[in-house]
mmCIF file of C-alpha atoms in Angstrom:
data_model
loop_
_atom_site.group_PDB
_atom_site.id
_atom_site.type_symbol
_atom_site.label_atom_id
_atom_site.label_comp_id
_atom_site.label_asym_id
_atom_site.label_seq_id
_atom_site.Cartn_x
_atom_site.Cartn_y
_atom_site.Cartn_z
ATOM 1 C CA UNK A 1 154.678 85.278 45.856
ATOM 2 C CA UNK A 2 153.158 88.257 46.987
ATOM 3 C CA UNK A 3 151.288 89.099 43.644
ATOM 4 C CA UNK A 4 150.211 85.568 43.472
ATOM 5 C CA UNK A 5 148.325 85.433 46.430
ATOM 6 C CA UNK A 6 147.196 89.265 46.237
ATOM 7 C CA UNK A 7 145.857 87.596 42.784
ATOM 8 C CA UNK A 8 143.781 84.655 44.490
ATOM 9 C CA UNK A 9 142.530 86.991 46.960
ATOM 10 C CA UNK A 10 141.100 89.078 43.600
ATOM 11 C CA UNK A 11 139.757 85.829 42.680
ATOM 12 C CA UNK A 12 138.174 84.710 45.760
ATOM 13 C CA UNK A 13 136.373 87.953 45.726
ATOM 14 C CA UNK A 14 135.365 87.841 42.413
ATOM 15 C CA UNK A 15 133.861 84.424 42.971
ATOM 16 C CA UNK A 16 131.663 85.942 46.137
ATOM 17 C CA UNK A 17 130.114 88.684 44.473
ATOM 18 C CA UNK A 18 130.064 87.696 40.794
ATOM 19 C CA UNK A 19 129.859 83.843 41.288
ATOM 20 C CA UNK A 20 131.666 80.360 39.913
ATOM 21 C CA UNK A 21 134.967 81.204 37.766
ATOM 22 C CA UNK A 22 134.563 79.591 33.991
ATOM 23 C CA UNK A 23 137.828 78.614 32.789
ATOM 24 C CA UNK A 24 138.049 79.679 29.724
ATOM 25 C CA UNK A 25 140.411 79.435 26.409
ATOM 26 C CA UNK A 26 141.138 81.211 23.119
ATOM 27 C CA UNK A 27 139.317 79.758 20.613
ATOM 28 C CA UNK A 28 141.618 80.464 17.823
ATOM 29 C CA UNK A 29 139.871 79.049 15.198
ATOM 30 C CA UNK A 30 137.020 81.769 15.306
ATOM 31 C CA UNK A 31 137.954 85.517 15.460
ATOM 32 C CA UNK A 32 135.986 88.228 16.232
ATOM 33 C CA UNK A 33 135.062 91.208 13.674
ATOM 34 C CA UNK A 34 137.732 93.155 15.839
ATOM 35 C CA UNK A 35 140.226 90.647 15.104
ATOM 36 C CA UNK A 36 140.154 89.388 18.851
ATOM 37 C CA UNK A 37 140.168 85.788 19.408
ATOM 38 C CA UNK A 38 136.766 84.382 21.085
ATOM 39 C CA UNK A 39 137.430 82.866 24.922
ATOM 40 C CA UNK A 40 135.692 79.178 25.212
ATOM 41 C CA UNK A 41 135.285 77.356 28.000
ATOM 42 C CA UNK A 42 137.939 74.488 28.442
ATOM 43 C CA UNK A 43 136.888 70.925 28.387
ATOM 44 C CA UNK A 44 138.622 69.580 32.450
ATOM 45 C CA UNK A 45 140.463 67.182 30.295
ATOM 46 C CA UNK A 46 142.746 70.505 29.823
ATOM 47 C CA UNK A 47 142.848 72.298 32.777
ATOM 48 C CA UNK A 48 145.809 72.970 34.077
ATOM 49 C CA UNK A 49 146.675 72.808 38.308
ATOM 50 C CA UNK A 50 146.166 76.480 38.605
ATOM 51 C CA UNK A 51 142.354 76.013 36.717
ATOM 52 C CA UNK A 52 141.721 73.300 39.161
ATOM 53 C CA UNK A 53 142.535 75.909 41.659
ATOM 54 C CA UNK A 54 140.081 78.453 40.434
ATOM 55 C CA UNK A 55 137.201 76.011 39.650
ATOM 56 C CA UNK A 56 137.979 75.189 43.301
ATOM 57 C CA UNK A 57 137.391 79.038 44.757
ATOM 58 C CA UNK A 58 133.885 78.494 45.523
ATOM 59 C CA UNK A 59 133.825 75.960 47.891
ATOM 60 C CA UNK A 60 136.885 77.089 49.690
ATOM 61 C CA UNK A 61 134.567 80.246 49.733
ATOM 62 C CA UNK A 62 131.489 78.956 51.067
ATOM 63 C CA UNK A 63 134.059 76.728 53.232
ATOM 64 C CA UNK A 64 135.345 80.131 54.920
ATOM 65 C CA UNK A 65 132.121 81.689 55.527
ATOM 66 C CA UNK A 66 130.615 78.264 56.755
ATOM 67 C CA UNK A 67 132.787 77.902 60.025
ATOM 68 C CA UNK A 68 132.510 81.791 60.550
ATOM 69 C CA UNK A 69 128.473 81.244 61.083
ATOM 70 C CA UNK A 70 126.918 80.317 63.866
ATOM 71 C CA UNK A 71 123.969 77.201 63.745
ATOM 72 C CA UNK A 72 121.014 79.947 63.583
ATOM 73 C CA UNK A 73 122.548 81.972 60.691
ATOM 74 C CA UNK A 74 123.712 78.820 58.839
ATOM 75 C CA UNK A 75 120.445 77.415 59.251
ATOM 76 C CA UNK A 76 119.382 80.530 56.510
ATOM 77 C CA UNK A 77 121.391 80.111 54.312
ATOM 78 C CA UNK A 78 122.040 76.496 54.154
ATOM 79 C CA UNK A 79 120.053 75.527 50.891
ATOM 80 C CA UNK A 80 122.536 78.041 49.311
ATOM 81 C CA UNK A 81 123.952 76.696 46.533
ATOM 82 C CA UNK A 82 127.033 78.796 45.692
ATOM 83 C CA UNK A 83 129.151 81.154 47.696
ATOM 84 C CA UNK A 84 127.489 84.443 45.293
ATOM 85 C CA UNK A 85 123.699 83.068 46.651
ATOM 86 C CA UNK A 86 125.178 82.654 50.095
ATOM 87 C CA UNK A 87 126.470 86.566 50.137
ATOM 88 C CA UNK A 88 123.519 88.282 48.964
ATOM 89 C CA UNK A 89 121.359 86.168 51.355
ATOM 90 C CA UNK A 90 123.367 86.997 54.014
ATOM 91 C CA UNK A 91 123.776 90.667 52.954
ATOM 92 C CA UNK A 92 119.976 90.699 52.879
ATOM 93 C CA UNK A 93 119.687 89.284 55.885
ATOM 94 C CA UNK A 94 122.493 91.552 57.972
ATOM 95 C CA UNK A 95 121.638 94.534 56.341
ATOM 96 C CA UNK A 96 118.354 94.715 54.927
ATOM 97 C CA UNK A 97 116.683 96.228 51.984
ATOM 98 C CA UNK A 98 117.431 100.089 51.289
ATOM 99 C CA UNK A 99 114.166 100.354 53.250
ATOM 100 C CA UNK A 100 115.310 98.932 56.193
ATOM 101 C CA UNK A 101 118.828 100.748 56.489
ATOM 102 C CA UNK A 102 116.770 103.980 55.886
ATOM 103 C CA UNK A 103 114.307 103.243 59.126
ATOM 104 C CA UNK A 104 117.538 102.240 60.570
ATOM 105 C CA UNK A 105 119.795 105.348 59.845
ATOM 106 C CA UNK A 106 116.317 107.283 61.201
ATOM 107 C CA UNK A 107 116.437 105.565 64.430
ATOM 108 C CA UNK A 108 120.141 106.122 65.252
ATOM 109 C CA UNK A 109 120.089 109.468 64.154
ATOM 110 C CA UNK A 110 116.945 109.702 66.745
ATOM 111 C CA UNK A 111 119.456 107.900 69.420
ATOM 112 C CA UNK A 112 122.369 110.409 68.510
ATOM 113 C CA UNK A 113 119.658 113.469 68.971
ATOM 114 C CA UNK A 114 117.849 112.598 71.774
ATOM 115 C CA UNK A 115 121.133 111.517 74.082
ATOM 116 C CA UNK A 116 121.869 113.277 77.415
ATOM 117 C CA UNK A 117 123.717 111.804 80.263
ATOM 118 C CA UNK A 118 121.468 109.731 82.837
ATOM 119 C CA UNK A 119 121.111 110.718 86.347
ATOM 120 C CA UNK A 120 124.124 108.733 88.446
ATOM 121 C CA UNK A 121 125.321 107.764 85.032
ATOM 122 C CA UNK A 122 129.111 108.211 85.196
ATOM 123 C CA UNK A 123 130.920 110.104 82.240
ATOM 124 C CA UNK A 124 132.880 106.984 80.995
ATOM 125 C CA UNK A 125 129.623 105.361 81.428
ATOM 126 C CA UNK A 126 128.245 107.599 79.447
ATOM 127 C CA UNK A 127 130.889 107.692 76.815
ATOM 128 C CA UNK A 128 130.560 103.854 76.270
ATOM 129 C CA UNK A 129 127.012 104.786 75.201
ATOM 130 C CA UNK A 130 127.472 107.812 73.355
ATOM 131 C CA UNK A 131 130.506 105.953 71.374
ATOM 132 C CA UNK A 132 128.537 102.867 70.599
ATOM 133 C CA UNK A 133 125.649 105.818 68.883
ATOM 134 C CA UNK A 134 128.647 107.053 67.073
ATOM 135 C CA UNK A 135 129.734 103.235 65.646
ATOM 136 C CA UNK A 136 126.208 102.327 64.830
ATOM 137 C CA UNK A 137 126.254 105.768 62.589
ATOM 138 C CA UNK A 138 129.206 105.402 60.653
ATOM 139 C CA UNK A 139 127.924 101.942 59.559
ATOM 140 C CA UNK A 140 125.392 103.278 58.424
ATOM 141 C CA UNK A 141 127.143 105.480 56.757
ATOM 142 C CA UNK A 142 126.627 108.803 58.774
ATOM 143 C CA UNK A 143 129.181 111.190 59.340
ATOM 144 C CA UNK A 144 129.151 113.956 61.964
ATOM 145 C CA UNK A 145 132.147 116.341 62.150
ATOM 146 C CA UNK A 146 134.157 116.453 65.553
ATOM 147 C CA UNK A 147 133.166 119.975 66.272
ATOM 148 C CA UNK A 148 129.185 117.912 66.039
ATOM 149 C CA UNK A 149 130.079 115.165 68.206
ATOM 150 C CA UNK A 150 131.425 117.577 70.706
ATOM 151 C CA UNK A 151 129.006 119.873 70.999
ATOM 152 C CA UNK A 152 126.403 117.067 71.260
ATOM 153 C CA UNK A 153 128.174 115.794 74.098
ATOM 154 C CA UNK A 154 128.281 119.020 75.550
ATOM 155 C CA UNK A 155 125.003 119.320 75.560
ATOM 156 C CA UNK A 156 124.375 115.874 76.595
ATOM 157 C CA UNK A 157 126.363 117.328 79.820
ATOM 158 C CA UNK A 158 123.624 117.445 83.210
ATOM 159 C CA UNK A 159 123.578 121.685 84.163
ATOM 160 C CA UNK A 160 125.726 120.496 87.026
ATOM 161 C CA UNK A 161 127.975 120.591 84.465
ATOM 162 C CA UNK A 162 127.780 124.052 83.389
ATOM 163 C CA UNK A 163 131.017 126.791 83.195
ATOM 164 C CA UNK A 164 130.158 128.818 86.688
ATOM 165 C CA UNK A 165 130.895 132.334 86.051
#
């Protein structure tokens, strides 16, 4: 049961980023040079409950991403015509063109740079911020070490902070 639905999960996927499933056949009355038989598409007359199933994938896809929108992002995305369209236009859309997540990555990494604790800014305060820097890097696919982050914060520290001697 397990492998069966691990299998539909493969397919759902498949029919998000690649697009509608053909159901397809051997055609065993042509072979290939290789001596492979040559897939067809089946008439529906043929399909069998589990084809109905995967012909079926792509609006139970665009079905699931549907009620997970709210009105202003389904309004973009409406005239979408398969679940495929409706993931690249929302990829587009969330994360923007390798432009965009470039100026973005430059901004956080300005953000993560240029933090220091505020004046009557408490430290959890100030960890809330500095964590939500941290989150918007890794989405973006930045990586600092921990011995980075902690120095940073370190230095993010007000002098009254400072080791006395």
């Amino acid at each position: 049961m397990q492998a069966h639905l691990a299998a539909q999960d493969d397919d759902m996927w498949y029919v998000i980023t690649d697009g509608q499933m053909k159901i397809l056949k051997m055609n065993t009355a042509a072979i290939t040079t290789e001596g492979a038989p040559q897939m067809v598409e089946k008439h529906r007359s043929e399909w069998t409950d589990e084809d109905k199933k995967k012909e079926n994938l792509d609006n139970v896809a665009k079905y699931i991403i549907y009620k997970t929108l709210d009105k202003n992002m389904f309004a973009k995305i409406k005239t979408c015509t398969t679940t495929k369209e409706i993931w690249e236009k929302l990829t587009q859309l969330c994360e923007g063109n390798d432009h965009t997540k470039e100026n973005k990555l430059t901004v956080a990494i300005q953000k993560f740079d240029n933090t220091k604790m505020k004046p009557g800014e408490t430290l959890a305060e100030f960890n809330e911020r500095f964590s939500s820097i941290i989150i918007e890097l890794i989405s973006l696919r930045k990586d600092y070490s921990n011995r980075e982050i902690a120095l940073k914060v370190m230095r993010a520290l007000p002098r009254e902070w400072d080791v006395k001697p």
